[in-house]
Amino acid sequence: MHIPDGFLSPAIAIITFAVTIVFWMISFRKVKNNLDESQVPIMGLLTALFFAAQMMNYPIVGGTTAHLLGSASLGIILGPFAGCISMTIILVLQCLLFGDGGITALGSNALNMGIIGVFTPALSLMVLSKVSKSKGLFLVWVFIAAFLGDVLGAIAAGVELGLSVPTFQYGLSIAVPAMAINHSVIGVIEGVVTVVLIATLLELRPDVLSKSPVLKNILSPHDANQSKT
Amino acid sequence: MCLFITKNNNSTIQKLNRRTVVTGLVLAALFVIVGNLVFSYALETLDIQAELLELTGENLLTAPFPEYIIPGLEENVWASILLGIAATFAIFAVTLLVARLLRKRE
């Protein structure tokens, strides 16, 4: 899903950069002086973990492959603003060190994976949890939230490419369905991975989840503070 | 008493974090190894569409390790694995640095 240089029209590249810069500024402002000391190593760890997870390419439909984003886990566990910063660090280093994603498309890649991919799961989980606070449904909501984050991020990439008609000549009618269909498969895997990670943390490190700006209001104090150690 | 509990909790959290971080970094290194040995073949939807449109997708900046490979060691998968692990640790360090700068100060 990393868009290289030369795929986006200059107008789309500039607009996506502008939107992304606004989100970066808001995220840094929100996280500054709000990030708990105990979240610092977890933020480093999750960022490194999902950078590594992005190196695994899974075969999906029609001989194509896709990789996990990790945006959903970052957004839900760290909160959308810290998650956005984590994803940005991954995308910047991938772009500068490995040429994975172009420098002119960095705004677009950050918008799709670091903003839409991070904020959608966080916000949809908060909304879904208000629909039903059932403990049994919690992990179902996590799955749906992670799936939505992946698919909406891919649809956004399709829209940006589809609107970049002079360079990417397919248009919206081809680019959007192609990205959405293929990424809905990896969205299912993203959903499963997010559920497994959150269920594991809920069992072994509920204290980590209790610091999450997204989960602290969803999980009961009993779930959040109970630790097996 | 209260101070003792706070100190005790902090040290428990630090210990737990250390163990979690070590486990997580080992898992990340495993992801890199599996990613290079098993799931290395990449052909994304974008690649196919670009190929049909004859778009080269060449980046403006020359990356030091294009395609996650050390130049000159393209055939050596273990060199790519080492590079991946080093990059994972570098990302961990950079994020720690950023998070430490942003963290809440008592």
XYZ file of C-alpha atoms in Angstrom:
335
model
C 0.000 0.000 0.000
C 3.065 2.250 -0.035
C 2.618 4.598 -2.990
C 5.937 5.399 -4.745
C 6.893 8.701 -6.399
C 5.329 9.371 -9.770
C 1.939 7.742 -9.144
C 0.101 10.726 -7.657
C -0.684 13.977 -9.421
C 1.040 17.019 -7.859
C -2.319 18.380 -6.651
C -3.185 15.163 -4.789
C 0.326 14.926 -3.342
C 0.123 18.515 -2.050
C -3.420 18.179 -0.646
C -2.627 14.920 1.175
C 0.600 16.420 2.557
C -1.323 19.442 3.849
C -3.948 17.282 5.591
C -1.246 15.035 7.047
C 0.813 17.951 8.388
C -2.278 19.240 10.239
C -2.779 15.776 11.814
C 0.925 15.529 12.700
C 0.778 18.900 14.485
C -2.393 17.939 16.371
C -0.958 14.522 17.279
C 2.331 15.922 18.628
C 0.418 18.553 20.605
C -1.998 15.960 22.050
C 0.719 13.451 22.938
C 3.167 15.986 24.387
C 2.972 15.865 28.154
C 0.144 13.293 28.022
C 2.115 10.146 27.274
C 2.525 8.108 30.418
C 6.097 7.091 31.361
C 5.113 3.403 31.323
C 3.788 3.752 27.751
C 7.197 4.848 26.397
C 8.734 1.334 26.043
C 5.429 -0.114 24.810
C 5.246 2.568 22.111
C 8.808 1.740 21.014
C 8.090 -1.965 21.061
C 4.828 -1.842 19.090
C 6.375 0.452 16.487
C 9.328 -1.934 16.010
C 7.035 -4.969 16.025
C 4.777 -3.662 13.267
C 7.701 -2.404 11.200
C 8.966 -6.003 11.264
C 5.479 -7.423 10.643
C 5.209 -5.282 7.507
C 8.108 -7.264 6.027
C 5.891 -10.348 5.733
C 3.946 -10.406 2.473
C 0.918 -12.702 2.469
C -0.504 -14.108 -0.766
C -4.054 -12.806 -1.276
C -6.271 -12.766 -4.398
C -5.142 -13.098 -8.038
C -1.496 -13.824 -7.285
C -1.048 -10.543 -5.444
C 0.360 -10.089 -1.956
C -0.296 -7.661 0.880
C 1.206 -6.987 4.277
C -0.185 -6.105 7.681
C -0.250 -2.429 8.592
C -0.414 -2.625 12.361
C -2.233 0.714 12.359
C -5.250 -0.701 14.175
C -3.200 -2.132 17.039
C -1.184 1.083 17.342
C -4.332 3.234 17.318
C -6.211 1.122 19.847
C -3.362 0.337 22.270
C -1.462 3.648 22.179
C -4.386 5.868 21.261
C -4.855 7.466 17.847
C -2.483 10.394 18.377
C 0.478 8.360 19.660
C -0.408 5.671 17.092
C -0.214 8.284 14.331
C 3.280 9.293 15.520
C 4.393 5.617 15.657
C 3.127 4.920 12.152
C 4.766 8.116 10.888
C 8.146 6.986 12.263
C 7.745 3.650 10.432
C 6.744 5.320 7.151
C 9.498 7.954 7.248
C 12.243 5.383 7.897
C 10.813 2.986 5.278
C 10.831 5.837 2.758
C 14.297 7.208 3.552
C 16.194 3.960 4.238
C 14.472 1.425 2.003
C 12.729 3.405 -0.726
C 9.421 1.854 0.372
C 7.012 4.633 -0.557
C 8.051 7.832 -2.305
C 9.022 11.083 -0.624
C 6.400 13.002 -2.652
C 3.814 10.381 -1.634
C 4.778 10.455 2.053
C 1.810 12.682 2.883
C -0.547 10.310 1.115
C 0.982 7.188 2.673
C 0.866 8.783 6.110
C -2.743 9.834 5.523
C -3.825 6.337 4.442
C -1.865 4.213 6.907
C -0.958 6.598 9.733
C -4.153 8.637 9.992
C -7.119 6.815 8.410
C -5.630 3.422 9.332
C -5.043 4.519 12.937
C -7.975 6.848 13.701
C -10.685 4.677 12.085
C -10.139 1.629 14.344
C -9.758 3.787 17.457
C -12.903 5.811 16.804
C -15.002 2.916 15.530
C -14.074 0.824 18.578
C -15.213 3.649 20.863
C -18.511 3.918 18.953
C -19.088 0.140 18.739
C -18.388 -0.276 22.444
C -21.186 2.184 23.156
C -23.582 0.026 21.115
C -22.985 -2.894 23.440
C -20.709 -3.077 26.458
C -20.907 -6.879 26.461
C -17.533 -8.405 27.334
C -18.180 -11.200 24.833
C -18.652 -8.730 22.013
C -15.573 -6.627 22.850
C -13.182 -8.685 20.735
C -15.730 -8.766 17.887
C -15.740 -4.956 17.948
C -11.925 -4.977 17.925
C -11.952 -7.206 14.831
C -14.479 -5.007 13.001
C -12.600 -1.835 13.953
C -9.268 -3.210 12.687
C -10.858 -4.499 9.474
C -12.468 -1.107 8.813
C -9.165 0.703 9.382
C -7.373 -1.423 6.795
C -10.098 -1.280 4.171
C -10.775 2.444 4.542
C -7.040 3.152 4.333
C -6.882 1.138 1.102
C -9.998 2.860 -0.287
C -8.386 6.231 0.478
C -5.271 5.131 -1.450
C -7.558 4.062 -4.332
C -9.333 7.434 -4.304
C -6.030 9.352 -4.319
C -4.715 7.229 -7.205
C -8.038 7.375 -9.035
C -8.069 11.172 -8.822
C -4.469 11.336 -10.109
C -5.726 10.696 -13.645
C -2.910 12.361 -15.603
C -0.355 10.017 -14.023
C -2.428 7.029 -12.895
C -4.849 6.596 -15.778
C -7.274 4.043 -14.341
C -9.622 6.464 -12.643
C -11.729 5.925 -9.549
C -13.907 3.132 -10.989
C -10.918 0.782 -11.279
C -8.475 1.999 -8.632
C -10.916 2.053 -5.699
C -12.453 -1.450 -6.117
C -9.038 -2.974 -6.861
C -7.544 -1.588 -3.660
C -10.654 -2.262 -1.554
C -11.174 -5.881 -2.641
C -7.548 -6.923 -2.273
C -7.084 -5.148 1.027
C -10.295 -6.537 2.505
C -8.512 -9.911 2.550
C -5.563 -8.522 4.495
C -8.110 -6.590 6.575
C -9.391 -9.923 7.885
C -5.830 -10.946 8.833
C -5.283 -7.513 10.421
C -8.476 -8.026 12.407
C -7.392 -11.438 13.658
C -3.886 -10.208 14.583
C -5.313 -7.197 16.439
C -7.767 -9.411 18.345
C -4.994 -11.880 19.282
C -2.678 -9.069 20.425
C -5.330 -7.304 22.504
C -6.644 -10.562 23.995
C -3.052 -11.509 24.932
C -2.417 -8.126 26.546
C -5.760 -8.320 28.346
C -4.654 -11.635 29.810
C -0.978 -10.907 30.523
C -0.554 -7.110 30.647
C -3.909 -5.454 31.358
C -1.994 -2.535 32.874
C -0.742 -1.637 29.379
C -4.314 -1.481 28.068
C -5.470 0.523 31.082
C -3.222 3.398 29.895
C -4.753 3.391 26.419
C -6.811 6.541 25.797
C -9.174 4.374 23.713
C -9.544 1.388 26.020
C -9.414 2.943 29.476
C -13.064 4.016 29.186
C -14.175 0.763 27.550
C -12.573 -1.827 29.807
C -13.884 -2.141 33.320
C -11.464 -1.260 36.121
C -11.377 -4.963 36.957
C -10.226 -5.891 33.423
C -7.782 -3.016 33.288
C -6.061 -3.577 36.609
C -6.089 -7.341 36.911
C -2.604 -8.718 36.313
C -1.487 -12.293 36.598
C 2.006 -11.374 37.692
C 3.626 3.295 53.100
C 2.006 5.038 50.186
C 5.418 5.972 48.785
C 6.567 2.365 49.195
C 3.559 1.108 47.224
C 4.193 3.648 44.479
C 7.880 2.717 44.282
C 7.043 -0.949 44.332
C 4.464 -0.550 41.571
C 6.900 1.445 39.443
C 9.624 -1.156 39.783
C 7.128 -3.939 38.978
C 6.023 -2.011 35.894
C 9.657 -1.498 34.872
C 10.385 -5.207 35.284
C 7.236 -6.169 33.410
C 8.046 -3.693 30.671
C 11.587 -5.042 30.341
C 10.290 -8.587 29.971
C 7.568 -7.514 27.541
C 10.039 -5.478 25.472
C 12.551 -8.338 25.243
C 9.795 -10.804 24.268
C 8.410 -8.350 21.729
C 11.798 -7.626 20.159
C 12.520 -11.360 19.841
C 9.115 -11.736 18.165
C 9.936 -8.821 15.834
C 13.253 -10.484 14.898
C 11.319 -13.694 14.151
C 8.952 -11.704 11.901
C 11.966 -10.398 9.987
C 13.404 -13.922 9.580
C 10.066 -15.428 8.474
C 9.428 -12.400 6.250
C 12.738 -12.933 4.465
C 12.702 -16.732 4.308
C 9.008 -17.512 3.716
C 6.911 -14.443 2.933
C 9.448 -12.472 0.892
C 7.683 -12.545 -2.471
C 5.827 -9.251 -2.901
C 3.491 -8.347 -5.751
C 1.032 -5.759 -4.533
C -2.106 -4.607 -6.382
C -0.367 -1.303 -7.021
C 2.594 -3.079 -8.669
C 0.302 -4.862 -11.141
C -1.647 -1.726 -11.997
C 1.579 0.246 -12.430
C 3.031 -2.461 -14.672
C -0.019 -2.335 -16.938
C 0.293 1.459 -17.147
C 4.066 1.179 -17.672
C 4.686 3.365 -14.624
C 8.180 2.804 -13.283
C 7.432 3.961 -9.731
C 11.058 4.971 -9.283
C 11.590 7.112 -6.227
C 13.172 10.544 -6.369
C 15.492 9.819 -3.431
C 18.075 7.075 -3.664
C 17.569 4.890 -0.628
C 20.716 3.325 0.898
C 19.007 -0.094 1.112
C 16.465 -0.281 -1.719
C 13.925 -3.131 -1.381
C 15.347 -3.969 2.071
C 18.549 -5.320 0.489
C 22.194 -4.390 1.097
C 23.653 -3.314 -2.263
C 26.167 -5.927 -3.433
C 24.621 -8.626 -1.237
C 21.368 -9.068 -3.199
C 21.581 -12.871 -3.151
C 22.501 -13.168 0.519
C 19.240 -13.611 2.433
C 21.015 -13.567 5.817
C 22.442 -10.137 5.044
C 18.866 -8.946 4.422
C 17.740 -10.561 7.669
C 20.521 -8.816 9.607
C 19.603 -5.534 7.938
C 15.935 -6.064 8.840
C 16.755 -6.818 12.465
C 19.110 -3.824 12.705
C 16.402 -1.593 11.199
C 13.827 -2.966 13.656
C 16.104 -2.123 16.593
C 16.805 1.302 15.069
C 13.073 1.999 14.827
C 12.669 0.885 18.440
C 15.425 3.307 19.483
C 14.083 6.220 17.427
C 10.551 5.731 18.776
C 11.861 5.496 22.350
C 13.716 8.765 21.825
C 10.646 10.506 20.390
C 8.353 9.071 23.087
C 10.773 10.112 25.857
C 10.794 13.668 24.509
C 6.999 13.705 24.414
C 6.267 11.937 27.699
C 4.386 13.450 30.582
C 6.739 15.057 33.083
C 5.888 14.780 36.762
